[in-house]
PDB file of C-alpha atoms and ligand atoms in Angstrom:
ATOM      1  CA  MET A 167      -1.470  27.533  24.551  1.00 45.00           C
ATOM      2  CA  THR A 168      -2.402  26.335  27.898  1.00 56.00           C
ATOM      3  CA  GLU A 169      -4.597  23.255  26.505  1.00 93.00           C
ATOM      4  CA  VAL A 170      -3.103  19.815  27.253  1.00 96.00           C
ATOM      5  CA  ALA A 171      -3.602  19.010  23.817  1.00 97.00           C
ATOM      6  CA  SER A 172      -4.515  20.275  20.592  1.00 97.00           C
ATOM      7  CA  VAL A 173      -5.540  19.098  16.928  1.00 97.00           C
ATOM      8  CA  LEU A 174      -2.256  18.795  14.797  1.00 98.00           C
ATOM      9  CA  TYR A 175      -4.113  16.951  11.751  1.00 98.00           C
ATOM     10  CA  GLY A 176      -7.680  16.961  11.672  1.00 98.00           C
ATOM     11  CA  ARG A 177      -9.696  14.055  10.117  1.00 98.00           C
ATOM     12  CA  GLU A 178     -10.512  15.899   6.918  1.00 98.00           C
ATOM     13  CA  ASP A 179      -6.578  16.263   6.392  1.00 98.00           C
ATOM     14  CA  ILE A 180      -5.895  12.880   7.154  1.00 98.00           C
ATOM     15  CA  ARG A 181      -8.502  11.079   4.918  1.00 98.00           C
ATOM     16  CA  ARG A 182      -7.169  13.636   2.355  1.00 98.00           C
ATOM     17  CA  ARG A 183      -3.391  12.364   2.967  1.00 98.00           C
ATOM     18  CA  VAL A 184      -4.348   8.867   3.004  1.00 98.00           C
ATOM     19  CA  GLU A 185      -6.311   9.076  -0.020  1.00 98.00           C
ATOM     20  CA  ALA A 186      -3.392  10.629  -1.968  1.00 98.00           C
ATOM     21  CA  LEU A 187      -1.035   7.940  -0.313  1.00 98.00           C
ATOM     22  CA  GLY A 188      -3.574   5.561  -1.895  1.00 98.00           C
ATOM     23  CA  ARG A 189      -3.336   6.963  -5.289  1.00 98.00           C
ATOM     24  CA  THR A 190       0.350   7.161  -5.642  1.00 98.00           C
ATOM     25  CA  ILE A 191       0.830   3.381  -4.083  1.00 98.00           C
ATOM     26  CA  THR A 192      -1.999   2.430  -6.615  1.00 98.00           C
ATOM     27  CA  GLY A 193       0.092   4.032  -9.514  1.00 98.00           C
ATOM     28  CA  ASP A 194       3.506   2.649  -8.484  1.00 98.00           C
ATOM     29  CA  TYR A 195       1.928  -0.922  -7.786  1.00 98.00           C
ATOM     30  CA  VAL A 196       0.146  -1.572 -10.910  1.00 98.00           C
ATOM     31  CA  GLY A 197      -0.040  -5.162 -12.279  1.00 97.00           C
ATOM     32  CA  ARG A 198       1.179  -6.279  -8.880  1.00 98.00           C
ATOM     33  CA  GLU A 199      -0.484  -7.491  -5.672  1.00 98.00           C
ATOM     34  CA  PRO A 200       1.348  -5.718  -2.608  1.00 98.00           C
ATOM     35  CA  VAL A 201       1.262  -7.311   0.681  1.00 98.00           C
ATOM     36  CA  LEU A 202       0.774  -4.767   3.702  1.00 98.00           C
ATOM     37  CA  VAL A 203       2.013  -5.379   6.697  1.00 98.00           C
ATOM     38  CA  THR A 204       1.660  -3.282  10.064  1.00 97.00           C
ATOM     39  CA  VAL A 205       2.358  -3.784  13.488  1.00 93.00           C
ATOM     40  CA  LEU A 206      -0.567  -3.892  15.899  1.00 93.00           C
ATOM     41  CA  ARG A 207      -1.785  -1.659  17.520  1.00 91.00           C
ATOM     42  CA  GLY A 208      -0.941   1.493  16.419  1.00 93.00           C
ATOM     43  CA  GLY A 209      -0.962   1.221  13.080  1.00 95.00           C
ATOM     44  CA  VAL A 210      -4.469  -0.646  12.593  1.00 96.00           C
ATOM     45  CA  MET A 211      -6.283   2.167  11.952  1.00 97.00           C
ATOM     46  CA  PHE A 212      -4.356   3.631   9.093  1.00 98.00           C
ATOM     47  CA  LEU A 213      -3.776   0.320   7.282  1.00 98.00           C
ATOM     48  CA  ALA A 214      -7.596   0.409   7.456  1.00 98.00           C
ATOM     49  CA  ASP A 215      -8.113   3.558   5.650  1.00 98.00           C
ATOM     50  CA  LEU A 216      -5.267   2.978   3.484  1.00 98.00           C
ATOM     51  CA  ALA A 217      -6.025  -0.493   2.299  1.00 98.00           C
ATOM     52  CA  ARG A 218      -9.267   0.871   0.862  1.00 98.00           C
ATOM     53  CA  ALA A 219      -7.742   3.782  -0.784  1.00 98.00           C
ATOM     54  CA  ILE A 220      -5.422   1.450  -3.059  1.00 98.00           C
ATOM     55  CA  ASP A 221      -7.324   0.164  -5.985  1.00 98.00           C
ATOM     56  CA  LEU A 222      -5.453  -3.024  -6.431  1.00 98.00           C
ATOM     57  CA  PRO A 223      -5.633  -6.822  -4.843  1.00 98.00           C
ATOM     58  CA  LEU A 224      -3.553  -6.627  -1.890  1.00 98.00           C
ATOM     59  CA  GLU A 225      -3.121  -8.665   0.817  1.00 98.00           C
ATOM     60  CA  THR A 226      -3.020  -7.342   4.495  1.00 98.00           C
ATOM     61  CA  HIS A 227      -1.291  -8.742   7.626  1.00 97.00           C
ATOM     62  CA  PHE A 228      -0.350  -7.642  11.104  1.00 97.00           C
ATOM     63  CA  MET A 229       2.492  -8.158  13.498  1.00 96.00           C
ATOM     64  CA  ALA A 230       2.850  -7.654  17.138  1.00 94.00           C
ATOM     65  CA  ILE A 231       5.609  -6.705  19.066  1.00 91.00           C
ATOM     66  CA  SER A 232       6.916  -6.152  22.683  1.00 88.00           C
ATOM     67  CA  ARG A 233       9.591  -3.447  23.199  1.00 79.00           C
ATOM     68  CA  TYR A 234      12.347  -4.374  25.452  1.00 75.00           C
ATOM     69  CA  GLY A 235      11.920  -0.603  27.632  1.00 66.00           C
ATOM     70  CA  GLN A 236      12.632   2.483  25.402  1.00 65.00           C
ATOM     71  CA  ALA A 237      13.550   2.222  21.950  1.00 58.00           C
ATOM     72  CA  GLU A 238      16.812   4.063  22.440  1.00 62.00           C
ATOM     73  CA  GLU A 239      17.692   1.808  25.083  1.00 66.00           C
ATOM     74  CA  SER A 240      17.053  -1.546  23.273  1.00 68.00           C
ATOM     75  CA  GLN A 241      18.677  -0.366  20.161  1.00 68.00           C
ATOM     76  CA  GLY A 242      15.202  -1.100  18.773  1.00 69.00           C
ATOM     77  CA  ARG A 243      15.625  -4.895  19.349  1.00 76.00           C
ATOM     78  CA  VAL A 244      11.835  -6.138  19.937  1.00 85.00           C
ATOM     79  CA  GLN A 245       9.980  -9.419  20.770  1.00 89.00           C
ATOM     80  CA  ILE A 246       7.434 -10.589  17.794  1.00 92.00           C
ATOM     81  CA  LEU A 247       4.748 -11.748  19.978  1.00 93.00           C
ATOM     82  CA  LEU A 248       2.636 -12.337  16.545  1.00 94.00           C
ATOM     83  CA  ASP A 249       4.100 -13.182  13.422  1.00 94.00           C
ATOM     84  CA  MET A 250       2.396 -13.465   9.995  1.00 92.00           C
ATOM     85  CA  ASP A 251       1.755 -16.785   8.383  1.00 89.00           C
ATOM     86  CA  THR A 252       2.372 -15.719   5.099  1.00 93.00           C
ATOM     87  CA  ASP A 253       5.504 -16.380   2.703  1.00 96.00           C
ATOM     88  CA  LEU A 254       7.043 -13.095   1.939  1.00 98.00           C
ATOM     89  CA  ALA A 255       9.277 -14.346  -0.619  1.00 98.00           C
ATOM     90  CA  GLY A 256       9.331 -12.530  -4.194  1.00 98.00           C
ATOM     91  CA  ARG A 257       6.340 -10.558  -2.831  1.00 98.00           C
ATOM     92  CA  ASP A 258       5.797  -6.676  -2.837  1.00 98.00           C
ATOM     93  CA  VAL A 259       6.142  -5.576   0.716  1.00 98.00           C
ATOM     94  CA  ILE A 260       5.020  -2.446   2.238  1.00 98.00           C
ATOM     95  CA  PHE A 261       5.696  -2.068   5.760  1.00 98.00           C
ATOM     96  CA  VAL A 262       2.807   0.319   6.965  1.00 98.00           C
ATOM     97  CA  GLU A 263       3.744   2.534  10.228  1.00 97.00           C
ATOM     98  CA  ASP A 264       1.941   4.790  12.197  1.00 97.00           C
ATOM     99  CA  ILE A 265       4.503   6.850  13.231  1.00 97.00           C
ATOM    100  CA  VAL A 266       8.227   6.503  12.156  1.00 96.00           C
ATOM    101  CA  ASP A 267      10.332   8.450  15.060  1.00 94.00           C
ATOM    102  CA  THR A 268      13.824   7.508  16.373  1.00 93.00           C
ATOM    103  CA  GLY A 269      13.355   4.696  13.268  1.00 93.00           C
ATOM    104  CA  LEU A 270      14.798   2.087  15.427  1.00 92.00           C
ATOM    105  CA  THR A 271      12.028  -0.170  15.756  1.00 91.00           C
ATOM    106  CA  SER A 272      11.337   0.141  11.536  1.00 93.00           C
ATOM    107  CA  ARG A 273      14.917  -0.433  11.401  1.00 93.00           C
ATOM    108  CA  TYR A 274      14.542  -3.808  13.332  1.00 92.00           C
ATOM    109  CA  LEU A 275      11.774  -4.791  11.554  1.00 94.00           C
ATOM    110  CA  LEU A 276      12.699  -4.401   8.310  1.00 96.00           C
ATOM    111  CA  ARG A 277      15.751  -6.322   8.872  1.00 95.00           C
ATOM    112  CA  VAL A 278      13.336  -9.226   9.935  1.00 95.00           C
ATOM    113  CA  LEU A 279      11.253  -8.753   6.952  1.00 97.00           C
ATOM    114  CA  ARG A 280      14.109  -8.311   4.323  1.00 97.00           C
ATOM    115  CA  ALA A 281      15.643 -11.634   5.729  1.00 97.00           C
ATOM    116  CA  ARG A 282      12.515 -13.618   4.319  1.00 97.00           C
ATOM    117  CA  THR A 283      13.659 -12.010   0.687  1.00 98.00           C
ATOM    118  CA  PRO A 284      10.659 -10.309  -0.819  1.00 98.00           C
ATOM    119  CA  ALA A 285      10.975  -8.873  -4.322  1.00 98.00           C
ATOM    120  CA  SER A 286      10.409  -5.309  -2.879  1.00 98.00           C
ATOM    121  CA  LEU A 287      10.290  -3.718   0.311  1.00 98.00           C
ATOM    122  CA  GLU A 288       9.239  -0.132   1.003  1.00 98.00           C
ATOM    123  CA  VAL A 289       7.738   1.861   4.070  1.00 98.00           C
ATOM    124  CA  CYS A 290       4.824   3.927   4.520  1.00 98.00           C
ATOM    125  CA  THR A 291       4.335   5.875   7.467  1.00 98.00           C
ATOM    126  CA  LEU A 292       1.344   8.284   8.207  1.00 98.00           C
ATOM    127  CA  LEU A 293       3.582  10.265  10.469  1.00 98.00           C
ATOM    128  CA  ASP A 294       7.527  10.840  10.001  1.00 97.00           C
ATOM    129  CA  LYS A 295       9.028  12.504  13.041  1.00 97.00           C
ATOM    130  CA  SER A 296      12.519  13.055  11.165  1.00 94.00           C
ATOM    131  CA  ALA A 297      13.881  15.536  13.857  1.00 93.00           C
ATOM    132  CA  ARG A 298      13.998  12.406  16.310  1.00 92.00           C
ATOM    133  CA  ARG A 299      15.611   9.837  13.707  1.00 92.00           C
ATOM    134  CA  ILE A 300      18.444   7.978  15.290  1.00 91.00           C
ATOM    135  CA  ALA A 301      18.563   4.893  12.551  1.00 88.00           C
ATOM    136  CA  PRO A 302      18.919   6.544   9.097  1.00 90.00           C
ATOM    137  CA  LEU A 303      15.549   5.399   7.623  1.00 91.00           C
ATOM    138  CA  ALA A 304      13.988   7.615   4.533  1.00 90.00           C
ATOM    139  CA  PRO A 305      10.300   5.925   4.103  1.00 96.00           C
ATOM    140  CA  ARG A 306       9.159   5.883   0.450  1.00 98.00           C
ATOM    141  CA  TYR A 307       5.585   7.302   1.503  1.00 98.00           C
ATOM    142  CA  VAL A 308       4.941   9.767   4.006  1.00 98.00           C
ATOM    143  CA  GLY A 309       1.731  10.775   5.267  1.00 98.00           C
ATOM    144  CA  PHE A 310       2.742  14.394   7.147  1.00 98.00           C
ATOM    145  CA  ASP A 311       6.356  15.178   8.438  1.00 97.00           C
ATOM    146  CA  CYS A 312       5.211  15.468  11.978  1.00 96.00           C
ATOM    147  CA  PRO A 313       7.074  17.844  14.462  1.00 96.00           C
ATOM    148  CA  ASP A 314       8.607  16.787  17.629  1.00 96.00           C
ATOM    149  CA  ARG A 315       5.750  16.600  19.437  1.00 96.00           C
ATOM    150  CA  PHE A 316       4.277  13.637  21.331  1.00 97.00           C
ATOM    151  CA  VAL A 317       0.963  12.975  19.239  1.00 98.00           C
ATOM    152  CA  ILE A 318      -2.011  10.659  20.199  1.00 98.00           C
ATOM    153  CA  GLY A 319      -4.999   9.942  18.232  1.00 98.00           C
ATOM    154  CA  TYR A 320      -5.712   7.753  14.744  1.00 98.00           C
ATOM    155  CA  GLY A 321      -4.340   4.963  16.139  1.00 97.00           C
ATOM    156  CA  LEU A 322      -1.719   6.474  18.319  1.00 97.00           C
ATOM    157  CA  ASP A 323      -1.896   6.316  22.118  1.00 96.00           C
ATOM    158  CA  PHE A 324      -0.524   7.386  25.481  1.00 97.00           C
ATOM    159  CA  ALA A 325      -0.729   4.673  27.630  1.00 94.00           C
ATOM    160  CA  GLU A 326      -3.204   2.523  25.423  1.00 95.00           C
ATOM    161  CA  ARG A 327      -5.508   5.321  25.381  1.00 96.00           C
ATOM    162  CA  TYR A 328      -6.832   7.963  22.823  1.00 97.00           C
ATOM    163  CA  ARG A 329      -6.363   5.646  19.924  1.00 97.00           C
ATOM    164  CA  ASN A 330      -9.926   6.284  18.930  1.00 96.00           C
ATOM    165  CA  LEU A 331      -9.541  10.003  18.253  1.00 97.00           C
ATOM    166  CA  PRO A 332     -10.592  10.785  15.101  1.00 96.00           C
ATOM    167  CA  ASP A 333      -8.084  13.331  14.853  1.00 97.00           C
ATOM    168  CA  ILE A 334      -4.529  13.480  15.797  1.00 98.00           C
ATOM    169  CA  LEU A 335      -3.539  15.699  18.405  1.00 98.00           C
ATOM    170  CA  GLN A 336      -0.379  17.544  19.942  1.00 98.00           C
ATOM    171  CA  VAL A 337       0.305  16.987  23.356  1.00 98.00           C
ATOM    172  CA  ASN A 338       1.103  20.573  24.778  1.00 97.00           C
ATOM    173  CA  ASP A 339       1.724  19.435  28.475  1.00 96.00           C
ATOM    174  CA  LEU A 340       2.939  15.927  28.522  1.00 96.00           C
ATOM    175  CA  ALA A 341       3.378  16.608  32.472  1.00 97.00           C
ATOM    176  CA  ALA A 342      -0.318  16.720  32.805  1.00 96.00           C
ATOM    177  CA  LEU A 343      -1.263  13.609  30.908  1.00 97.00           C
ATOM    178  CA  ARG A 344       1.739  11.565  32.782  1.00 96.00           C
ATOM    179  CA  ALA A 345      -0.017  12.799  35.953  1.00 97.00           C
ATOM    180  CA  ASP A 346      -3.388  11.984  34.843  1.00 96.00           C
ATOM    181  CA  PRO A 347      -3.779   9.800  31.947  1.00 96.00           C
ATOM    182  CA  HIS A 348      -7.557  10.514  32.022  1.00 95.00           C
ATOM    183  CA  VAL A 349      -7.094  14.275  31.422  1.00 96.00           C
ATOM    184  CA  LEU A 350      -8.159  14.426  27.704  1.00 96.00           C
ATOM    185  CA  THR A 351     -11.491  11.667  28.361  1.00 95.00           C
ATOM    186  CA  PRO A 352     -13.694  14.675  27.641  1.00 93.00           C
ATOM    187  CA  LEU A 353     -12.370  15.074  23.847  1.00 93.00           C
ATOM    188  CA  LEU A 354     -13.442  11.443  23.541  1.00 93.00           C
ATOM    189  CA  LEU A 355     -16.929  12.080  24.697  1.00 90.00           C
ATOM    190  CA  ALA A 356     -17.175  15.564  22.225  1.00 66.00           C
ATOM    191  CA  PRO A 357     -14.308  15.138  19.713  1.00 54.00           C
ATOM    192  CA  ALA A 358     -12.469  18.228  18.424  1.00 59.00           C
ATOM    193  CA  ALA A 359     -14.174  19.409  15.238  1.00 57.00           C
ATOM    194  CA  ALA A 360     -11.337  18.633  12.200  1.00 54.00           C
TER     195      ALA A 360
HETATM  196  P1  IMP B 185      10.430   4.522  17.060  1.00 77.06           P
HETATM  197  O1  IMP B 185      11.232   3.272  17.148  1.00 77.06           O
HETATM  198  O2  IMP B 185      11.366   5.798  17.903  1.00 77.06           O
HETATM  199  O3  IMP B 185      10.761   4.890  15.555  1.00 77.06           O
HETATM  200  O4  IMP B 185       9.316   4.529  17.667  1.00 77.06           O
HETATM  201  C1  IMP B 185       8.488   3.887  16.928  1.00 77.06           C
HETATM  202  C2  IMP B 185       7.319   3.440  18.022  1.00 77.06           C
HETATM  203  O5  IMP B 185       7.133   4.652  19.125  1.00 77.06           O
HETATM  204  C3  IMP B 185       5.890   4.108  17.012  1.00 77.06           C
HETATM  205  O6  IMP B 185       5.528   2.754  16.222  1.00 77.06           O
HETATM  206  C4  IMP B 185       4.724   4.126  18.038  1.00 77.06           C
HETATM  207  O7  IMP B 185       4.209   2.990  18.837  1.00 77.06           O
HETATM  208  C5  IMP B 185       5.583   5.097  19.297  1.00 77.06           C
HETATM  209  N1  IMP B 185       5.699   6.353  19.165  1.00 77.06           N
HETATM  210  C6  IMP B 185       7.005   7.337  18.981  1.00 77.06           C
HETATM  211  N2  IMP B 185       5.957   8.459  18.640  1.00 77.06           N
HETATM  212  C7  IMP B 185       5.226   8.510  19.495  1.00 77.06           C
HETATM  213  C8  IMP B 185       3.935   9.409  19.715  1.00 77.06           C
HETATM  214  O8  IMP B 185       4.409  10.813  19.466  1.00 77.06           O
HETATM  215  N3  IMP B 185       2.997   9.326  20.096  1.00 77.06           N
HETATM  216  C9  IMP B 185       2.633   7.995  20.466  1.00 77.06           C
HETATM  217  N4  IMP B 185       3.507   7.031  20.132  1.00 77.06           N
HETATM  218  C10 IMP B 185       4.615   7.157  19.432  1.00 77.06           C
HETATM  219 MG1   MG B 186       3.773   1.469  16.524  1.00 77.06          MG
END
């Protein structure tokens, strides 16, 4: 395929998976009030839909980080730019991620969260790019086991663009996108069908 990007998971597939995850989490946390924590900005779309698919009282909280260069170089060490203002001690925390790739960022943030002594701490990721894992990390809840391709849409960006694509696309020609980050703008104007 010569297209720069093509649909990997359409909006209907995403909707169905997110609803299934919500049902599973609802069943697993009956009688409890989970705290969903996500990282700005990629996890926002997923968290918004997931939270509405969970039929329990819950809280949503956000953190913002900045990376020191590539995750691999920095061993996933990040600077926390925005922290949540809630005490996690004794709470049932679900760390919600858009994608776990090398796992280094999640591993670092999980250490930070674990130090706050929650009663439980689980990971829920929409995409698991397990082929690229460096830090051993097996998320409890996974939307899709994602192939080793760069993906955009539904929160995931390239250079801060394309988060608002309703589908998740795999980039087939990363060189073309790097050369012109706007090359996929037509997809935003007339999004690909599910
Ligand atoms: P990790 O530390 O390598 O697991 O990477 C975590 C972060 O890298 C994710 O939260 C994303 O922000 C970003 N990332 C990894 N793979 C992709 C991708 O295919 N598309 C967009 N962002 C990605
Ligand atoms: Mg992210």
